[in-house]
CSV table of C-alpha atoms and ligand atoms in Angstrom, one decimal:
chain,number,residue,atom,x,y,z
V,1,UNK,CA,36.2,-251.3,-49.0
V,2,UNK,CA,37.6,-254.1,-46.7
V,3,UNK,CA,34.8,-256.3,-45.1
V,4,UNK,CA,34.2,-255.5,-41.4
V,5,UNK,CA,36.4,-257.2,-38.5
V,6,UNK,CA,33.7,-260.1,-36.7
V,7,UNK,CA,36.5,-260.3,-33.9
V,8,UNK,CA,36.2,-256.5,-33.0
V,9,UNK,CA,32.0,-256.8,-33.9
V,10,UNK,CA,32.3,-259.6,-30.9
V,11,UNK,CA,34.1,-257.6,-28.5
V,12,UNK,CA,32.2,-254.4,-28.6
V,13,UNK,CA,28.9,-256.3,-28.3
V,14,UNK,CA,30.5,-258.1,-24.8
V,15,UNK,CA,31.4,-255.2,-23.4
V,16,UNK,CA,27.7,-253.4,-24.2
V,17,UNK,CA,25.8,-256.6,-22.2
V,18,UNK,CA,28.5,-256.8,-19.2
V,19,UNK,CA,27.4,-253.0,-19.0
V,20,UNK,CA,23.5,-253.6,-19.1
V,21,UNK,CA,24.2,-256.2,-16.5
V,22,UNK,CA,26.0,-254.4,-14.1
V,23,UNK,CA,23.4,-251.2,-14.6
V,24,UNK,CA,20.8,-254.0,-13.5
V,25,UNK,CA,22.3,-255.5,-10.8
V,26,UNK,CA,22.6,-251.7,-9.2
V,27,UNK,CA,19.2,-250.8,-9.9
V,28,UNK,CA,18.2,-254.1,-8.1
V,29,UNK,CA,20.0,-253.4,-5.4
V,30,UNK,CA,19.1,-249.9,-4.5
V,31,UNK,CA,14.9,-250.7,-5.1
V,32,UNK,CA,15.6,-253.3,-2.2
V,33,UNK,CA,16.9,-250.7,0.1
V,34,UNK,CA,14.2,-248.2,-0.6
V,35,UNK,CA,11.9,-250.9,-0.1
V,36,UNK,CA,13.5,-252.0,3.6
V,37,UNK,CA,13.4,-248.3,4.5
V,38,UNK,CA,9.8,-247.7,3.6
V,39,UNK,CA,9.1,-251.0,5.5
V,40,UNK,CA,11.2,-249.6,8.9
V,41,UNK,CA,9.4,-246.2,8.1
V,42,UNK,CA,6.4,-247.7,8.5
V,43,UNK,CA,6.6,-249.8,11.2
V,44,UNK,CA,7.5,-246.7,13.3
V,45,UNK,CA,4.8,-244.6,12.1
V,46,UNK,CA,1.3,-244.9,13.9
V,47,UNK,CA,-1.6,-245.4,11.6
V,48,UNK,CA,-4.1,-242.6,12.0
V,49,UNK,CA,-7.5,-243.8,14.3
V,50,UNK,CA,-10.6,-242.1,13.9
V,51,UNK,CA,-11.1,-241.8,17.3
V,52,UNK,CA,-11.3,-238.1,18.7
V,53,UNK,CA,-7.8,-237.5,20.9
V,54,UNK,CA,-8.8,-237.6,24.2
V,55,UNK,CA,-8.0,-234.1,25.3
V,56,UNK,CA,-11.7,-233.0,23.9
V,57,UNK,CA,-13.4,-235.2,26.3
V,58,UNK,CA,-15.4,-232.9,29.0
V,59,UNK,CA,-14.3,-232.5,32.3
V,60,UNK,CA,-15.3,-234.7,35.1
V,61,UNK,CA,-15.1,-232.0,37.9
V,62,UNK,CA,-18.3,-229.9,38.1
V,63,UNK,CA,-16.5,-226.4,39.2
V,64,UNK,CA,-13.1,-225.3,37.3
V,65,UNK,CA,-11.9,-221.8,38.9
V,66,UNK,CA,-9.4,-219.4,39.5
V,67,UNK,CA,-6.4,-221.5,41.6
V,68,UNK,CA,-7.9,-224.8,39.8
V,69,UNK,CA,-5.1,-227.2,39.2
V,70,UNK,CA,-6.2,-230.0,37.1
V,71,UNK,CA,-5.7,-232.7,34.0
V,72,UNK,CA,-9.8,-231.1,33.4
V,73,UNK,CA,-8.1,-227.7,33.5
V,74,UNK,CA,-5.9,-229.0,30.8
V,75,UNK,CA,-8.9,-229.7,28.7
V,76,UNK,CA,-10.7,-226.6,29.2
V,77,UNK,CA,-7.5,-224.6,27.9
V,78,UNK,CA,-7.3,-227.1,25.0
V,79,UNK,CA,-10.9,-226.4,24.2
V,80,UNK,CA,-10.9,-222.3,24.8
V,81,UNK,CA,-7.7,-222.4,22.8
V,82,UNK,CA,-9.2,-224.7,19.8
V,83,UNK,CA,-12.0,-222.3,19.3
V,84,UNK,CA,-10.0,-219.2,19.5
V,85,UNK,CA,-10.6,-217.8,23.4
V,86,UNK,CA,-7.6,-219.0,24.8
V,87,UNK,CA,-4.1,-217.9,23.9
V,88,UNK,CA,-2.3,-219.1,26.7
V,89,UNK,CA,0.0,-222.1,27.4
V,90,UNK,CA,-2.2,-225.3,28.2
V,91,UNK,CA,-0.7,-225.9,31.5
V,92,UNK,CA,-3.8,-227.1,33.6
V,93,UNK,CA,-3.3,-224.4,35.7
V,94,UNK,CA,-6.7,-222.2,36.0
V,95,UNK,CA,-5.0,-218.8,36.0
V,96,UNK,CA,-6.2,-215.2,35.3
V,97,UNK,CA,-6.3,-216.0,31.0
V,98,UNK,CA,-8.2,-219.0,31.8
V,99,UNK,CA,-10.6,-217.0,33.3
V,100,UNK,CA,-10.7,-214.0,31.0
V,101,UNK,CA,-10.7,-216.6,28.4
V,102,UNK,CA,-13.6,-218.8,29.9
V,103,UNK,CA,-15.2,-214.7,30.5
V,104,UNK,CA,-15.4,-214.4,26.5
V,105,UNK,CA,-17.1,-217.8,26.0
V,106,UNK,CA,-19.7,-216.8,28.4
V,107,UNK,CA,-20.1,-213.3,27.1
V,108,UNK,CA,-20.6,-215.3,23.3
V,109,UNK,CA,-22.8,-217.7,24.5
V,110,UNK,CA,-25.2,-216.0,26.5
V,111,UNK,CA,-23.9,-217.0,30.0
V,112,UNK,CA,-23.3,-215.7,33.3
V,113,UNK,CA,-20.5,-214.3,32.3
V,114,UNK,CA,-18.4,-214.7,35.6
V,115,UNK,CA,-15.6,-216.6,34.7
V,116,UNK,CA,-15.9,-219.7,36.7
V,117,UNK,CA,-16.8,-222.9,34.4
V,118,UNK,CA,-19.3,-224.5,35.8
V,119,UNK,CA,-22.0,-227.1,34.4
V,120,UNK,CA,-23.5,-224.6,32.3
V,121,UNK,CA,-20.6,-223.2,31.1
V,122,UNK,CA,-19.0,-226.9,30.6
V,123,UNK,CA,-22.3,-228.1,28.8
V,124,UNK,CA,-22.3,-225.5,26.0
V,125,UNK,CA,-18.3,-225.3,25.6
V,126,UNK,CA,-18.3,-229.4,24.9
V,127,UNK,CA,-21.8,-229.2,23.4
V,128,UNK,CA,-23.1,-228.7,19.7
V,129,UNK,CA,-23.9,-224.9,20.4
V,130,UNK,CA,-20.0,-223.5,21.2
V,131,UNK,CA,-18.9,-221.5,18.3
V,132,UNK,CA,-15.5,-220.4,17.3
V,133,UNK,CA,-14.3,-216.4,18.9
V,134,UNK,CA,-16.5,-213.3,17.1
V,135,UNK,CA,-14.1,-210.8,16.7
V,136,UNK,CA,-15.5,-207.3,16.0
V,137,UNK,CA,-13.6,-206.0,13.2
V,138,UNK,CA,-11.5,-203.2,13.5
V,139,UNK,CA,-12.9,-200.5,11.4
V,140,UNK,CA,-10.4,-199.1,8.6
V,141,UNK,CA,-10.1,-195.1,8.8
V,142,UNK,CA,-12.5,-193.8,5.9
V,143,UNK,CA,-11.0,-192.1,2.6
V,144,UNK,CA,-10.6,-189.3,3.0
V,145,UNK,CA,-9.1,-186.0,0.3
V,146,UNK,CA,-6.1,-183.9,1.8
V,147,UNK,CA,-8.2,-181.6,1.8
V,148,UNK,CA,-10.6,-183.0,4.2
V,149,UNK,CA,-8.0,-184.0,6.4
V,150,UNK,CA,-8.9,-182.2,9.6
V,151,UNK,CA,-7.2,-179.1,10.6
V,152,UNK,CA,-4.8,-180.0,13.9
V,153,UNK,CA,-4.2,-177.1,16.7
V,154,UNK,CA,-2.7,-177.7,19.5
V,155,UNK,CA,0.5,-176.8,21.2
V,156,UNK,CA,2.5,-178.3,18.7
V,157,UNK,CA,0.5,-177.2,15.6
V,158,UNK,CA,-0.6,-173.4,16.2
V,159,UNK,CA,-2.3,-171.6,13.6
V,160,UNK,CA,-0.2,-169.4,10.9
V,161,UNK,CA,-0.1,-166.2,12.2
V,162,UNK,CA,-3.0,-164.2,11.3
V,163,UNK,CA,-5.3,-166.9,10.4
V,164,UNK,CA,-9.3,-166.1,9.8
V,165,UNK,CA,-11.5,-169.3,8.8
V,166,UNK,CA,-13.3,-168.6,5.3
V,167,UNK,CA,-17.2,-169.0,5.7
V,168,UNK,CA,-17.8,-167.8,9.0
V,169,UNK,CA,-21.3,-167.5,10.3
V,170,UNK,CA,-23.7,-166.0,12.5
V,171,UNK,CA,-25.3,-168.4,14.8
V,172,UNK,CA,-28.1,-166.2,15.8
V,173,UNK,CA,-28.8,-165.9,12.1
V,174,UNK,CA,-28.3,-169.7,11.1
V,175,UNK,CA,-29.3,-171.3,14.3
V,176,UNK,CA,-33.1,-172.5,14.3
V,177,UNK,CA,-34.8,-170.2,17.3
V,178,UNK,CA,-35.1,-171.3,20.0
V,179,UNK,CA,-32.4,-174.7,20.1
V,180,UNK,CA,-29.9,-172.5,22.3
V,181,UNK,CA,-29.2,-169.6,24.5
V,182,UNK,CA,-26.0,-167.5,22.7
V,183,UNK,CA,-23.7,-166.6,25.6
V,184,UNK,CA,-22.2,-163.9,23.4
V,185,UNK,CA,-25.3,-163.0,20.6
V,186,UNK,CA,-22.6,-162.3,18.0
V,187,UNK,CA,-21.3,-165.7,18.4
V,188,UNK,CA,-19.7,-167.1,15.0
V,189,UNK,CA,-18.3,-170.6,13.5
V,190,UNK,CA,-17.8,-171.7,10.4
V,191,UNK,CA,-20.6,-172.3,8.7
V,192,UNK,CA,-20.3,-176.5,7.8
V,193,UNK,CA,-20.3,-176.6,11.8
V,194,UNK,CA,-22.4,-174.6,12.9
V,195,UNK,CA,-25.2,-176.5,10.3
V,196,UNK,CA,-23.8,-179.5,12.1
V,197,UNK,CA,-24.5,-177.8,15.5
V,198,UNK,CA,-28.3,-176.9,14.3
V,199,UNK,CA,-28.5,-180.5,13.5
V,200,UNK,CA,-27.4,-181.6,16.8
V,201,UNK,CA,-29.3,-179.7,18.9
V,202,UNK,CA,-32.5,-180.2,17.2
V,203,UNK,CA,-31.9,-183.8,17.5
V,204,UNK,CA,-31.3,-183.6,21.3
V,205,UNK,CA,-34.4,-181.2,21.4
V,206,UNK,CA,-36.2,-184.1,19.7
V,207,UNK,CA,-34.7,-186.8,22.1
V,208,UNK,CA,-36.3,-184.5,25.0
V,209,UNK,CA,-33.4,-182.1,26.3
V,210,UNK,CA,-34.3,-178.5,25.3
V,211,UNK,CA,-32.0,-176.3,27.8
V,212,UNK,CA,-28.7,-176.0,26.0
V,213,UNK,CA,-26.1,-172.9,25.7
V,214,UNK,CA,-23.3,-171.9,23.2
V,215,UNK,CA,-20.7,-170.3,25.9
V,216,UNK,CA,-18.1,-170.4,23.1
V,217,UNK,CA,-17.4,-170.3,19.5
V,218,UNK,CA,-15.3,-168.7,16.8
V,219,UNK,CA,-12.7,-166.6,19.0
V,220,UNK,CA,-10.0,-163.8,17.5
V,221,UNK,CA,-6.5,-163.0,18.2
V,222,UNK,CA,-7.2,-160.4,19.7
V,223,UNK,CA,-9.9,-162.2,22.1
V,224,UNK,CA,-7.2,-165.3,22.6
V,225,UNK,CA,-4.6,-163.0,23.4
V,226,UNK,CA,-6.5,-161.5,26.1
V,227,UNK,CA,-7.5,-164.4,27.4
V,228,UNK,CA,-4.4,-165.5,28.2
V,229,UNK,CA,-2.9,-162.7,29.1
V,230,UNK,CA,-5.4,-162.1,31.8
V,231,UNK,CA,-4.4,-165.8,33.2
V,232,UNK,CA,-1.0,-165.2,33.2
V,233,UNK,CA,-1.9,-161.7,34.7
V,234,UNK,CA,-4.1,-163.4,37.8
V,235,UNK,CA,-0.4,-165.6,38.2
V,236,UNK,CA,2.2,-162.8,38.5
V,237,UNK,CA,0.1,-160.4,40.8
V,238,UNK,CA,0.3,-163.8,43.1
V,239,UNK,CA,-4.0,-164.0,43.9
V,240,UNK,CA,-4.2,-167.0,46.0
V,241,UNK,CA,-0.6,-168.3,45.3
V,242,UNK,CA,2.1,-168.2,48.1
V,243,UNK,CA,5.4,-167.3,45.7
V,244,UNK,CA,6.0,-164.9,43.0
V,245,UNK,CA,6.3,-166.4,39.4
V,246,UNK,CA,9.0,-165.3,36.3
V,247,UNK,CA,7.0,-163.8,33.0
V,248,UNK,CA,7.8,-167.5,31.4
V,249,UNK,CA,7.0,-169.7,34.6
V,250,UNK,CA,3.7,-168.1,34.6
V,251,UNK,CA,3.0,-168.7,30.9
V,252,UNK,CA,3.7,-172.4,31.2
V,253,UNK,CA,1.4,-172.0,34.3
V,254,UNK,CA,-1.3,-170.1,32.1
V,255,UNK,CA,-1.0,-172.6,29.4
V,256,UNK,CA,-2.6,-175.1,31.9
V,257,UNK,CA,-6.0,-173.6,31.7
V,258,UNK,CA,-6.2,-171.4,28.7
V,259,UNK,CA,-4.3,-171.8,25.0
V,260,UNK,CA,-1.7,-169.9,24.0
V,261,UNK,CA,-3.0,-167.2,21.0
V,262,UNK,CA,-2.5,-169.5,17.8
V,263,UNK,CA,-3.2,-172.8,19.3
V,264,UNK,CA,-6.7,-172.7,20.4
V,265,UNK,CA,-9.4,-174.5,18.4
V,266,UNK,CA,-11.9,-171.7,18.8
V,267,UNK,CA,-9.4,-169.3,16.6
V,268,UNK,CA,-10.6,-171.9,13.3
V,269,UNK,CA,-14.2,-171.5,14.7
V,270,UNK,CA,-14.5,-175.1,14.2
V,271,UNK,CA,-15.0,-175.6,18.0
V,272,UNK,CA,-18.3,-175.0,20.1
V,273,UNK,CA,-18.4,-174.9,24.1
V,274,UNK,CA,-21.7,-176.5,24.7
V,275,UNK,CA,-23.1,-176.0,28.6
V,276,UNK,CA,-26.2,-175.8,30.2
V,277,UNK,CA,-27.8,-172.4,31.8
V,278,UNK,CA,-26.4,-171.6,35.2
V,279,UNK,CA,-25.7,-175.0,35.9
V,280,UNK,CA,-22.2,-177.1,36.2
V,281,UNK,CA,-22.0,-179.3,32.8
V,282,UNK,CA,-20.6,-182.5,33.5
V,283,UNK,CA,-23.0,-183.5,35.5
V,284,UNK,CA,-26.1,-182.9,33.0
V,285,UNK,CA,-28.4,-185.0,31.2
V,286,UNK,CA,-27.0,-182.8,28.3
V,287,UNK,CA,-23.4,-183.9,29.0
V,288,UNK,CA,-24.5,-187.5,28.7
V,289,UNK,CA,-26.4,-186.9,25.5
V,290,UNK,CA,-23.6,-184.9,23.8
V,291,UNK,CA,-21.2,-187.6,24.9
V,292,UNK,CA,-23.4,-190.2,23.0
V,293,UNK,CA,-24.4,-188.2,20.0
V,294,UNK,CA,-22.2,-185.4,19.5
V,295,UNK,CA,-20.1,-188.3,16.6
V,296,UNK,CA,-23.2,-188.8,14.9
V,297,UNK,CA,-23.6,-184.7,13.6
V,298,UNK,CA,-19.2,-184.4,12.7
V,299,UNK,CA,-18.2,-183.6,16.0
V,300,UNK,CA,-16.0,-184.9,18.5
V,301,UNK,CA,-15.1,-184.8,22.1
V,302,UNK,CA,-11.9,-183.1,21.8
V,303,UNK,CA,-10.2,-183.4,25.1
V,304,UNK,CA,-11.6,-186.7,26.7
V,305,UNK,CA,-10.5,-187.8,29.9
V,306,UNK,CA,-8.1,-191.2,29.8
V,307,UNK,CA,-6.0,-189.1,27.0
V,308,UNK,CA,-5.2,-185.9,28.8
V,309,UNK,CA,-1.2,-186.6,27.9
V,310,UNK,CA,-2.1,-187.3,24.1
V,311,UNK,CA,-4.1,-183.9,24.0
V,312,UNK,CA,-2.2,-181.4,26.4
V,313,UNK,CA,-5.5,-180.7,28.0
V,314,UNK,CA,-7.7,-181.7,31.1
V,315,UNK,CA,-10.6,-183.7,30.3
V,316,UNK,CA,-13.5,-180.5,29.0
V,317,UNK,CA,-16.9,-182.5,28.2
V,318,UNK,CA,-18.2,-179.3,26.8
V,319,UNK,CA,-15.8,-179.0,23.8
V,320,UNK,CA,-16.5,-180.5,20.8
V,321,UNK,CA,-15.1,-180.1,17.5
V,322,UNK,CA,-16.0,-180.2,14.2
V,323,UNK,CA,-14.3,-183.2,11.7
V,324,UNK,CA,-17.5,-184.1,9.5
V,325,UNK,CA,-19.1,-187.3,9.7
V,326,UNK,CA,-16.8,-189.6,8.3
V,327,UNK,CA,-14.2,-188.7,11.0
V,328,UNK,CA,-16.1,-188.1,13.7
V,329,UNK,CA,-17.9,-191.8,13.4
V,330,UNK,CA,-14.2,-193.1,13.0
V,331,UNK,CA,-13.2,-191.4,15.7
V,332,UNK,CA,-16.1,-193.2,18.0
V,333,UNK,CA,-15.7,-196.5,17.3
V,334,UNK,CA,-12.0,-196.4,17.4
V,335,UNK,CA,-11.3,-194.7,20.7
V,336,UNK,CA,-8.7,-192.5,19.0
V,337,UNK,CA,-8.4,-188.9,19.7
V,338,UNK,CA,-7.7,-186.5,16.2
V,339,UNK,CA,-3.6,-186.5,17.2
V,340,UNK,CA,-3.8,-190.2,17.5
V,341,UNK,CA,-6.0,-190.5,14.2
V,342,UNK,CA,-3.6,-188.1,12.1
V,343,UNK,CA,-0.6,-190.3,13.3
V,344,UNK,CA,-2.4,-193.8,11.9
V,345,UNK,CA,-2.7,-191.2,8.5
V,346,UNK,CA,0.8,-190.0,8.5
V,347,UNK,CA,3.2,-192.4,10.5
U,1,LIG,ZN1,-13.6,-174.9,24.2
């Protein structure tokens, strides 16, 4: 083996440490420019103070109202927005979300709750007592089985042709004496509602109102198909209308008033008419009461007024419907009427 070659030894190790220099030198370089940058950086950005920023300061002006144009206007917005009443733009200009805004805080705080932010209004939203927005929850629907899932008839949804409801009862046998008068004494519903009914009207008894009558419940074909044949009937012979109607223009006309056989609630005797003796309903005490209470036994207010174009029917506060309890409670605190609730089920 020939000894190794110093010459070539000496050349490799040059070019190694011209390489670790150079490497050096770079590194060098580039830390300075990082280090100028951060220092630019810096200089530009403002170092945080621990101050409060001035737009929480309260208002000088005593009165901020509707047409108020003001930098304190601009603080009140900032203020109603930070705690959650204001969504608006924070333009100083004391508008109608201002007010419904300043509205809310009053409601949440115990005020006068008039809109206009004035001293006592300005003292508790800069004071230690103003709390963020309470926002009532929005229930969820209860969980419910398919099949609890409330049968829907309407115009839309009739009945299968021939239907009879299983279970159907007697409510002169399973009413307590005494809660109602029966319009018809062979009046029948299913029997889950009309328990429901018993409960109901021995509550109302209870709460004071004794004078109530069942004018409706469980109806046939037979009874539906009179029913609106007899409308349609008092439209063709023309009593008390100038011009003479076709067979379908009076249907549509009879449909108004009175279901077409197959779509009535009554025909799945799940539906009561509730009314007081010789007297006009919507005007009762017991109207009220049913209005109030009716969600707390599984029934509803089926045709409410305000959703006459959801439920194809004028507003009737003597029909109520039975759901169960779950529903019906839903139902209440929601606002929704059963075509609107099926919809959130089944989009
Ligand atoms: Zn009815």
């Amino acid at each position: 083996m020939k000894k190794n070659n110093p010459a070539l030894f000496n050349t490799i190790l040059l070019v190694i440490s011209a390489a670790i220099f150079i490497a050096s030198v770079v590194l060098l370089i580039s830390s300075y420019q990082s280090n100028q940058e951060y220092e630019k950086e810096s200089r530009i950005t403002p170092s945080p103070t621990i101050a409060p920023p001035t737009i929480m300061a309260k208002p000088t002006e005593a009165l901020l109202r509707v047409g108020s144009i003001s930098k304190d206007v601009k603080t009140l917005q900032g203020k109603l927005k930070e705690l959650g009443y204001y969504q608006g733009e924070i333009d100083g200009q004391f508008g109608g979300g201002t007010k419904d805004a300043v509205t809310l805080f009053q409601q949440q705080h115990g005020l006068t709750a008039d809109g206009l932010a004035g001293a006592s209004t300005l003292d508790m939203l800069y004071g230690p007592g103003a709390h963020t927005i309470q926002v009532t929850p929005i229930p969820s629907p209860p969980a419910i089985q398919a099949a609890d899932i409330p049968l829907l008839v309407n115009r839309s949804h009739p009945l299968k042709d021939g239907y009879v409801p299983m279970s159907l009862v007697a409510l002169a046998d399973t009413l307590t004496e005494g809660l109602a008068v029966l319009k018809d004494p062979q009046e029948k519903g299913v029997d889950a509602a009309v328990q429901a009914l018993n409960d109901m009207l021995s509550a109302a008894h209870q709460d004071g109102l004794t004078l109530w009558q069942v004018s409706e419940g469980y109806r046939t074909w037979d009874e539906q198909r009179m029913l609106f044949n007899n409308e349609k009937q008092k439209l063709l012979t023309g009593e008390g209308t100038q011009q003479l109607l076709t067979e379908s223009a009076a249907e549509i006309e009879a449909e108004k008033n009175v279901a077409r056989p197959g779509t009535s609630e009554h025909q799945a005797g799940l539906a009561f008419d509730i009314t007081v003796p010789e007297r006009s309903f919507p005007s009762t005490d017991q109207a009220r009461w049913l209005r109030e209470h009716c969600w707390d036994y599984g029934f509803i207010l089926r045709y409410p007024a305000g959703k006459e174009d959801v439920t194809g029917f004028q507003a009737e506060p003597w029909h109520i419907r039975y759901v169960g309890k779950d529903i019906s409670r839903y139902l209440k605190q929601t606002g929704l009427v059963l075509e609107e609730y099926l919809e959130t089920l089944n989009p």
